[in-house]
Amino acid sequence: MPVLGKTILVTAADIEERKKTPIEVKWRQGLADVAETYIQTTFICIGRLDTLAEGGKTGAESKGAIYIQLNKLEGLRSKKVAEQPDFTIVLDKDFQYGQKSKDGTGRWFVFHDKQHKPFRHRFLAATMQATLGQLASTSPNCWVHQW
């Protein structure tokens, strides 16, 4: 993993807020249907990642998505660097990643049970479905049509 040992920051307030609207990711693994609940939030790079995050920026302005398996949140808490703000975390072998393009732009991370093997597009599809569902539920006239 090219970003092994790099440091990211995830704010505790954002995690708490995102726990209110988790997303469900579903996939087929072997002969079984699997579903898991995740929190999708944003990480901020501390220092420079070897590859680029969202928008092609590096350094302090570099951000991207991180998906945290809801029942692994305590495991993420245990990775918090002592004496640092919020969830300052050093990326290790427990994190998996995906990216939008071959050049490393749009990198995102997943912290979950590594026995799970969902394809990366499952996270993106689940995020889009959850976002559309939230938009529909917050806009009472979204689906009201007058003829």
PDB file of N, CA and C in Angstrom, residues 45-124:
ATOM      1  N   CYS A  45      -5.632  14.820   4.923  1.00  0.00           N
ATOM      2  CA  CYS A  45      -4.243  14.359   4.977  1.00  0.00           C
ATOM      3  C   CYS A  45      -3.427  15.297   5.851  1.00  0.00           C
ATOM      4  N   ILE A  46      -2.587  14.721   6.667  1.00  0.00           N
ATOM      5  CA  ILE A  46      -1.640  15.509   7.450  1.00  0.00           C
ATOM      6  C   ILE A  46      -0.284  15.240   6.815  1.00  0.00           C
ATOM      7  N   GLY A  47       0.313  16.274   6.270  1.00  0.00           N
ATOM      8  CA  GLY A  47       1.514  16.060   5.486  1.00  0.00           C
ATOM      9  C   GLY A  47       1.114  15.702   4.067  1.00  0.00           C
ATOM     10  N   ARG A  48       2.015  15.103   3.341  1.00  0.00           N
ATOM     11  CA  ARG A  48       1.786  14.808   1.922  1.00  0.00           C
ATOM     12  C   ARG A  48       1.633  13.308   1.716  1.00  0.00           C
ATOM     13  N   LEU A  49       0.555  12.917   1.030  1.00  0.00           N
ATOM     14  CA  LEU A  49       0.416  11.528   0.601  1.00  0.00           C
ATOM     15  C   LEU A  49       1.217  11.356  -0.684  1.00  0.00           C
ATOM     16  N   ASP A  50       1.688  10.163  -0.924  1.00  0.00           N
ATOM     17  CA  ASP A  50       2.428   9.899  -2.155  1.00  0.00           C
ATOM     18  C   ASP A  50       1.538  10.002  -3.386  1.00  0.00           C
ATOM     19  N   THR A  51       0.242   9.811  -3.180  1.00  0.00           N
ATOM     20  CA  THR A  51      -0.705   9.949  -4.281  1.00  0.00           C
ATOM     21  C   THR A  51      -1.690  11.040  -3.917  1.00  0.00           C
ATOM     22  N   LEU A  52      -2.455  11.457  -4.846  1.00  0.00           N
ATOM     23  CA  LEU A  52      -3.347  12.589  -4.649  1.00  0.00           C
ATOM     24  C   LEU A  52      -4.705  12.152  -4.152  1.00  0.00           C
ATOM     25  N   ALA A  53      -5.309  12.990  -3.356  1.00  0.00           N
ATOM     26  CA  ALA A  53      -6.677  12.741  -2.885  1.00  0.00           C
ATOM     27  C   ALA A  53      -7.638  13.529  -3.763  1.00  0.00           C
ATOM     28  N   GLU A  54      -8.829  13.723  -3.283  1.00  0.00           N
ATOM     29  CA  GLU A  54      -9.888  14.388  -4.046  1.00  0.00           C
ATOM     30  C   GLU A  54      -9.439  15.744  -4.576  1.00  0.00           C
ATOM     31  N   GLY A  55      -9.703  15.996  -5.834  1.00  0.00           N
ATOM     32  CA  GLY A  55      -9.415  17.290  -6.431  1.00  0.00           C
ATOM     33  C   GLY A  55      -7.963  17.486  -6.823  1.00  0.00           C
ATOM     34  N   GLY A  56      -7.124  16.469  -6.655  1.00  0.00           N
ATOM     35  CA  GLY A  56      -5.736  16.572  -7.055  1.00  0.00           C
ATOM     36  C   GLY A  56      -4.874  17.406  -6.134  1.00  0.00           C
ATOM     37  N   LYS A  57      -5.341  17.691  -4.930  1.00  0.00           N
ATOM     38  CA  LYS A  57      -4.557  18.498  -4.001  1.00  0.00           C
ATOM     39  C   LYS A  57      -3.727  17.597  -3.096  1.00  0.00           C
ATOM     40  N   THR A  58      -2.628  18.141  -2.603  1.00  0.00           N
ATOM     41  CA  THR A  58      -1.804  17.406  -1.654  1.00  0.00           C
ATOM     42  C   THR A  58      -1.620  18.254  -0.411  1.00  0.00           C
ATOM     43  N   GLY A  59      -1.017  17.668   0.595  1.00  0.00           N
ATOM     44  CA  GLY A  59      -0.723  18.414   1.816  1.00  0.00           C
ATOM     45  C   GLY A  59      -1.950  18.638   2.659  1.00  0.00           C
ATOM     46  N   ALA A  60      -1.964  19.748   3.389  1.00  0.00           N
ATOM     47  CA  ALA A  60      -3.010  20.014   4.370  1.00  0.00           C
ATOM     48  C   ALA A  60      -4.391  20.134   3.743  1.00  0.00           C
ATOM     49  N   GLU A  61      -4.453  20.485   2.450  1.00  0.00           N
ATOM     50  CA  GLU A  61      -5.756  20.658   1.814  1.00  0.00           C
ATOM     51  C   GLU A  61      -6.287  19.372   1.190  1.00  0.00           C
ATOM     52  N   SER A  62      -5.521  18.303   1.243  1.00  0.00           N
ATOM     53  CA  SER A  62      -5.919  17.056   0.612  1.00  0.00           C
ATOM     54  C   SER A  62      -6.965  16.336   1.450  1.00  0.00           C
ATOM     55  N   LYS A  63      -8.105  16.023   0.821  1.00  0.00           N
ATOM     56  CA  LYS A  63      -9.204  15.358   1.520  1.00  0.00           C
ATOM     57  C   LYS A  63      -9.701  14.199   0.679  1.00  0.00           C
ATOM     58  N   GLY A  64     -10.404  13.296   1.317  1.00  0.00           N
ATOM     59  CA  GLY A  64     -11.014  12.175   0.610  1.00  0.00           C
ATOM     60  C   GLY A  64     -12.021  11.496   1.509  1.00  0.00           C
ATOM     61  N   ALA A  65     -12.643  10.458   0.994  1.00  0.00           N
ATOM     62  CA  ALA A  65     -13.657   9.723   1.754  1.00  0.00           C
ATOM     63  C   ALA A  65     -13.020   8.564   2.511  1.00  0.00           C
ATOM     64  N   ILE A  66     -13.570   8.278   3.677  1.00  0.00           N
ATOM     65  CA  ILE A  66     -13.200   7.085   4.426  1.00  0.00           C
ATOM     66  C   ILE A  66     -14.492   6.405   4.859  1.00  0.00           C
ATOM     67  N   TYR A  67     -14.530   5.096   4.672  1.00  0.00           N
ATOM     68  CA  TYR A  67     -15.673   4.273   5.061  1.00  0.00           C
ATOM     69  C   TYR A  67     -15.255   3.452   6.272  1.00  0.00           C
ATOM     70  N   ILE A  68     -16.047   3.533   7.332  1.00  0.00           N
ATOM     71  CA  ILE A  68     -15.736   2.842   8.584  1.00  0.00           C
ATOM     72  C   ILE A  68     -16.880   1.881   8.885  1.00  0.00           C
ATOM     73  N   GLN A  69     -16.553   0.597   8.988  1.00  0.00           N
ATOM     74  CA  GLN A  69     -17.575  -0.385   9.351  1.00  0.00           C
ATOM     75  C   GLN A  69     -18.086  -0.013  10.730  1.00  0.00           C
ATOM     76  N   LEU A  70     -19.401   0.138  10.864  1.00  0.00           N
ATOM     77  CA  LEU A  70     -19.988   0.662  12.094  1.00  0.00           C
ATOM     78  C   LEU A  70     -19.576  -0.140  13.320  1.00  0.00           C
ATOM     79  N   ASN A  71     -19.576  -1.465  13.232  1.00  0.00           N
ATOM     80  CA  ASN A  71     -19.204  -2.250  14.409  1.00  0.00           C
ATOM     81  C   ASN A  71     -17.694  -2.384  14.590  1.00  0.00           C
ATOM     82  N   LYS A  72     -16.906  -1.666  13.794  1.00  0.00           N
ATOM     83  CA  LYS A  72     -15.448  -1.613  13.962  1.00  0.00           C
ATOM     84  C   LYS A  72     -14.990  -0.232  14.437  1.00  0.00           C
ATOM     85  N   LEU A  73     -15.938   0.622  14.812  1.00  0.00           N
ATOM     86  CA  LEU A  73     -15.603   1.984  15.225  1.00  0.00           C
ATOM     87  C   LEU A  73     -14.685   1.999  16.444  1.00  0.00           C
ATOM     88  N   GLU A  74     -14.912   1.101  17.386  1.00  0.00           N
ATOM     89  CA  GLU A  74     -14.032   1.042  18.563  1.00  0.00           C
ATOM     90  C   GLU A  74     -12.611   0.647  18.169  1.00  0.00           C
ATOM     91  N   GLY A  75     -12.489  -0.216  17.175  1.00  0.00           N
ATOM     92  CA  GLY A  75     -11.171  -0.581  16.671  1.00  0.00           C
ATOM     93  C   GLY A  75     -10.447   0.613  16.081  1.00  0.00           C
ATOM     94  N   LEU A  76     -11.193   1.487  15.424  1.00  0.00           N
ATOM     95  CA  LEU A  76     -10.600   2.708  14.885  1.00  0.00           C
ATOM     96  C   LEU A  76     -10.176   3.635  16.019  1.00  0.00           C
ATOM     97  N   ARG A  77     -11.008   3.712  17.055  1.00  0.00           N
ATOM     98  CA  ARG A  77     -10.653   4.545  18.219  1.00  0.00           C
ATOM     99  C   ARG A  77      -9.320   4.105  18.825  1.00  0.00           C
ATOM    100  N   SER A  78      -9.079   2.808  18.835  1.00  0.00           N
ATOM    101  CA  SER A  78      -7.834   2.295  19.423  1.00  0.00           C
ATOM    102  C   SER A  78      -6.608   2.666  18.588  1.00  0.00           C
ATOM    103  N   LYS A  79      -6.804   3.070  17.344  1.00  0.00           N
ATOM    104  CA  LYS A  79      -5.688   3.468  16.477  1.00  0.00           C
ATOM    105  C   LYS A  79      -5.362   4.953  16.580  1.00  0.00           C
ATOM    106  N   LYS A  80      -6.173   5.685  17.327  1.00  0.00           N
ATOM    107  CA  LYS A  80      -5.957   7.123  17.479  1.00  0.00           C
ATOM    108  C   LYS A  80      -4.590   7.393  18.095  1.00  0.00           C
ATOM    109  N   VAL A  81      -3.861   8.327  17.499  1.00  0.00           N
ATOM    110  CA  VAL A  81      -2.552   8.714  18.011  1.00  0.00           C
ATOM    111  C   VAL A  81      -2.756   9.538  19.282  1.00  0.00           C
ATOM    112  N   ALA A  82      -2.106   9.134  20.369  1.00  0.00           N
ATOM    113  CA  ALA A  82      -2.245   9.839  21.652  1.00  0.00           C
ATOM    114  C   ALA A  82      -1.760  11.277  21.529  1.00  0.00           C
ATOM    115  N   GLU A  83      -2.394  12.146  22.292  1.00  0.00           N
ATOM    116  CA  GLU A  83      -2.009  13.561  22.358  1.00  0.00           C
ATOM    117  C   GLU A  83      -2.262  14.314  21.055  1.00  0.00           C
ATOM    118  N   GLN A  84      -3.078  13.756  20.167  1.00  0.00           N
ATOM    119  CA  GLN A  84      -3.387  14.415  18.895  1.00  0.00           C
ATOM    120  C   GLN A  84      -4.890  14.677  18.825  1.00  0.00           C
ATOM    121  N   PRO A  85      -5.305  15.665  18.026  1.00  0.00           N
ATOM    122  CA  PRO A  85      -6.731  16.011  17.966  1.00  0.00           C
ATOM    123  C   PRO A  85      -7.574  14.944  17.274  1.00  0.00           C
ATOM    124  N   ASP A  86      -8.832  14.862  17.711  1.00  0.00           N
ATOM    125  CA  ASP A  86      -9.828  13.999  17.079  1.00  0.00           C
ATOM    126  C   ASP A  86      -9.266  12.610  16.790  1.00  0.00           C
ATOM    127  N   PHE A  87      -9.545  12.102  15.598  1.00  0.00           N
ATOM    128  CA  PHE A  87      -9.026  10.804  15.184  1.00  0.00           C
ATOM    129  C   PHE A  87      -7.831  11.036  14.268  1.00  0.00           C
ATOM    130  N   THR A  88      -6.675  11.298  14.842  1.00  0.00           N
ATOM    131  CA  THR A  88      -5.449  11.380  14.072  1.00  0.00           C
ATOM    132  C   THR A  88      -4.923   9.954  14.016  1.00  0.00           C
ATOM    133  N   ILE A  89      -4.810   9.416  12.808  1.00  0.00           N
ATOM    134  CA  ILE A  89      -4.541   7.994  12.624  1.00  0.00           C
ATOM    135  C   ILE A  89      -3.403   7.807  11.636  1.00  0.00           C
ATOM    136  N   VAL A  90      -2.521   6.864  11.947  1.00  0.00           N
ATOM    137  CA  VAL A  90      -1.468   6.470  11.020  1.00  0.00           C
ATOM    138  C   VAL A  90      -1.990   5.267  10.234  1.00  0.00           C
ATOM    139  N   LEU A  91      -1.995   5.380   8.920  1.00  0.00           N
ATOM    140  CA  LEU A  91      -2.505   4.298   8.074  1.00  0.00           C
ATOM    141  C   LEU A  91      -1.598   3.076   8.168  1.00  0.00           C
ATOM    142  N   ASP A  92      -2.222   1.926   8.406  1.00  0.00           N
ATOM    143  CA  ASP A  92      -1.464   0.681   8.504  1.00  0.00           C
ATOM    144  C   ASP A  92      -2.148  -0.404   7.685  1.00  0.00           C
ATOM    145  N   LYS A  93      -1.712  -1.633   7.858  1.00  0.00           N
ATOM    146  CA  LYS A  93      -2.221  -2.751   7.066  1.00  0.00           C
ATOM    147  C   LYS A  93      -3.700  -3.047   7.307  1.00  0.00           C
ATOM    148  N   ASP A  94      -4.299  -2.450   8.336  1.00  0.00           N
ATOM    149  CA  ASP A  94      -5.717  -2.668   8.622  1.00  0.00           C
ATOM    150  C   ASP A  94      -6.636  -1.833   7.734  1.00  0.00           C
ATOM    151  N   PHE A  95      -6.078  -0.928   6.961  1.00  0.00           N
ATOM    152  CA  PHE A  95      -6.861  -0.084   6.057  1.00  0.00           C
ATOM    153  C   PHE A  95      -6.719  -0.609   4.633  1.00  0.00           C
ATOM    154  N   GLN A  96      -7.819  -0.595   3.914  1.00  0.00           N
ATOM    155  CA  GLN A  96      -7.787  -0.886   2.489  1.00  0.00           C
ATOM    156  C   GLN A  96      -8.143   0.405   1.766  1.00  0.00           C
ATOM    157  N   TYR A  97      -7.863   0.447   0.474  1.00  0.00           N
ATOM    158  CA  TYR A  97      -8.166   1.676  -0.246  1.00  0.00           C
ATOM    159  C   TYR A  97      -8.646   1.394  -1.657  1.00  0.00           C
ATOM    160  N   GLY A  98      -9.269   2.383  -2.221  1.00  0.00           N
ATOM    161  CA  GLY A  98      -9.667   2.391  -3.619  1.00  0.00           C
ATOM    162  C   GLY A  98      -9.373   3.776  -4.160  1.00  0.00           C
ATOM    163  N   GLN A  99      -9.489   3.934  -5.463  1.00  0.00           N
ATOM    164  CA  GLN A  99      -9.252   5.240  -6.066  1.00  0.00           C
ATOM    165  C   GLN A  99     -10.082   5.369  -7.321  1.00  0.00           C
ATOM    166  N   LYS A 100     -10.353   6.615  -7.691  1.00  0.00           N
ATOM    167  CA  LYS A 100     -11.208   6.876  -8.852  1.00  0.00           C
ATOM    168  C   LYS A 100     -10.481   6.644 -10.164  1.00  0.00           C
ATOM    169  N   SER A 101      -9.162   6.840 -10.168  1.00  0.00           N
ATOM    170  CA  SER A 101      -8.425   6.698 -11.421  1.00  0.00           C
ATOM    171  C   SER A 101      -7.076   6.033 -11.180  1.00  0.00           C
ATOM    172  N   LYS A 102      -6.454   5.592 -12.269  1.00  0.00           N
ATOM    173  CA  LYS A 102      -5.184   4.871 -12.178  1.00  0.00           C
ATOM    174  C   LYS A 102      -4.044   5.722 -11.645  1.00  0.00           C
ATOM    175  N   ASP A 103      -4.141   7.043 -11.799  1.00  0.00           N
ATOM    176  CA  ASP A 103      -3.054   7.908 -11.338  1.00  0.00           C
ATOM    177  C   ASP A 103      -3.126   8.209  -9.843  1.00  0.00           C
ATOM    178  N   GLY A 104      -4.089   7.620  -9.141  1.00  0.00           N
ATOM    179  CA  GLY A 104      -4.172   7.780  -7.687  1.00  0.00           C
ATOM    180  C   GLY A 104      -5.081   8.894  -7.228  1.00  0.00           C
ATOM    181  N   THR A 105      -5.679   9.639  -8.147  1.00  0.00           N
ATOM    182  CA  THR A 105      -6.574  10.711  -7.713  1.00  0.00           C
ATOM    183  C   THR A 105      -7.871  10.125  -7.175  1.00  0.00           C
ATOM    184  N   GLY A 106      -8.460  10.835  -6.249  1.00  0.00           N
ATOM    185  CA  GLY A 106      -9.718  10.383  -5.672  1.00  0.00           C
ATOM    186  C   GLY A 106      -9.562   9.188  -4.759  1.00  0.00           C
ATOM    187  N   ARG A 107      -8.452   9.100  -4.072  1.00  0.00           N
ATOM    188  CA  ARG A 107      -8.215   7.967  -3.180  1.00  0.00           C
ATOM    189  C   ARG A 107      -9.167   7.996  -2.002  1.00  0.00           C
ATOM    190  N   TRP A 108      -9.655   6.825  -1.589  1.00  0.00           N
ATOM    191  CA  TRP A 108     -10.508   6.701  -0.413  1.00  0.00           C
ATOM    192  C   TRP A 108     -10.100   5.446   0.340  1.00  0.00           C
ATOM    193  N   PHE A 109     -10.409   5.428   1.631  1.00  0.00           N
ATOM    194  CA  PHE A 109      -9.984   4.331   2.501  1.00  0.00           C
ATOM    195  C   PHE A 109     -11.180   3.617   3.106  1.00  0.00           C
ATOM    196  N   VAL A 110     -10.951   2.368   3.493  1.00  0.00           N
ATOM    197  CA  VAL A 110     -11.965   1.564   4.164  1.00  0.00           C
ATOM    198  C   VAL A 110     -11.326   0.930   5.391  1.00  0.00           C
ATOM    199  N   PHE A 111     -12.004   1.066   6.533  1.00  0.00           N
ATOM    200  CA  PHE A 111     -11.588   0.386   7.761  1.00  0.00           C
ATOM    201  C   PHE A 111     -12.705  -0.587   8.102  1.00  0.00           C
ATOM    202  N   HIS A 112     -12.430  -1.881   7.890  1.00  0.00           N
ATOM    203  CA  HIS A 112     -13.455  -2.893   8.129  1.00  0.00           C
ATOM    204  C   HIS A 112     -12.802  -4.256   8.309  1.00  0.00           C
ATOM    205  N   ASP A 113     -13.626  -5.254   8.512  1.00  0.00           N
ATOM    206  CA  ASP A 113     -13.168  -6.633   8.606  1.00  0.00           C
ATOM    207  C   ASP A 113     -12.538  -6.991   7.263  1.00  0.00           C
ATOM    208  N   LYS A 114     -11.256  -7.304   7.260  1.00  0.00           N
ATOM    209  CA  LYS A 114     -10.566  -7.547   5.996  1.00  0.00           C
ATOM    210  C   LYS A 114     -10.943  -8.875   5.354  1.00  0.00           C
ATOM    211  N   GLN A 115     -11.774  -9.664   6.020  1.00  0.00           N
ATOM    212  CA  GLN A 115     -12.318 -10.865   5.380  1.00  0.00           C
ATOM    213  C   GLN A 115     -13.370 -10.484   4.342  1.00  0.00           C
ATOM    214  N   HIS A 116     -13.905  -9.276   4.473  1.00  0.00           N
ATOM    215  CA  HIS A 116     -14.886  -8.783   3.504  1.00  0.00           C
ATOM    216  C   HIS A 116     -14.158  -8.396   2.221  1.00  0.00           C
ATOM    217  N   LYS A 117     -14.726  -8.770   1.111  1.00  0.00           N
ATOM    218  CA  LYS A 117     -14.105  -8.484  -0.184  1.00  0.00           C
ATOM    219  C   LYS A 117     -15.078  -7.824  -1.164  1.00  0.00           C
ATOM    220  N   PRO A 118     -15.720  -6.732  -0.758  1.00  0.00           N
ATOM    221  CA  PRO A 118     -16.609  -6.071  -1.721  1.00  0.00           C
ATOM    222  C   PRO A 118     -15.784  -5.331  -2.770  1.00  0.00           C
ATOM    223  N   PHE A 119     -16.293  -5.271  -3.984  1.00  0.00           N
ATOM    224  CA  PHE A 119     -15.631  -4.464  -4.998  1.00  0.00           C
ATOM    225  C   PHE A 119     -15.834  -2.999  -4.659  1.00  0.00           C
ATOM    226  N   ARG A 120     -14.892  -2.168  -5.034  1.00  0.00           N
ATOM    227  CA  ARG A 120     -14.923  -0.760  -4.635  1.00  0.00           C
ATOM    228  C   ARG A 120     -16.168  -0.034  -5.109  1.00  0.00           C
ATOM    229  N   HIS A 121     -16.729  -0.425  -6.257  1.00  0.00           N
ATOM    230  CA  HIS A 121     -17.914   0.292  -6.752  1.00  0.00           C
ATOM    231  C   HIS A 121     -19.110   0.110  -5.834  1.00  0.00           C
ATOM    232  N   ARG A 122     -19.095  -0.909  -4.969  1.00  0.00           N
ATOM    233  CA  ARG A 122     -20.207  -1.111  -4.033  1.00  0.00           C
ATOM    234  C   ARG A 122     -20.302   0.058  -3.053  1.00  0.00           C
ATOM    235  N   PHE A 123     -19.158   0.581  -2.624  1.00  0.00           N
ATOM    236  CA  PHE A 123     -19.157   1.715  -1.699  1.00  0.00           C
ATOM    237  C   PHE A 123     -19.707   2.960  -2.383  1.00  0.00           C
ATOM    238  N   LEU A 124     -19.280   3.191  -3.600  1.00  0.00           N
ATOM    239  CA  LEU A 124     -19.728   4.381  -4.314  1.00  0.00           C
ATOM    240  C   LEU A 124     -21.220   4.304  -4.620  1.00  0.00           C
TER     241      LEU A 124
END
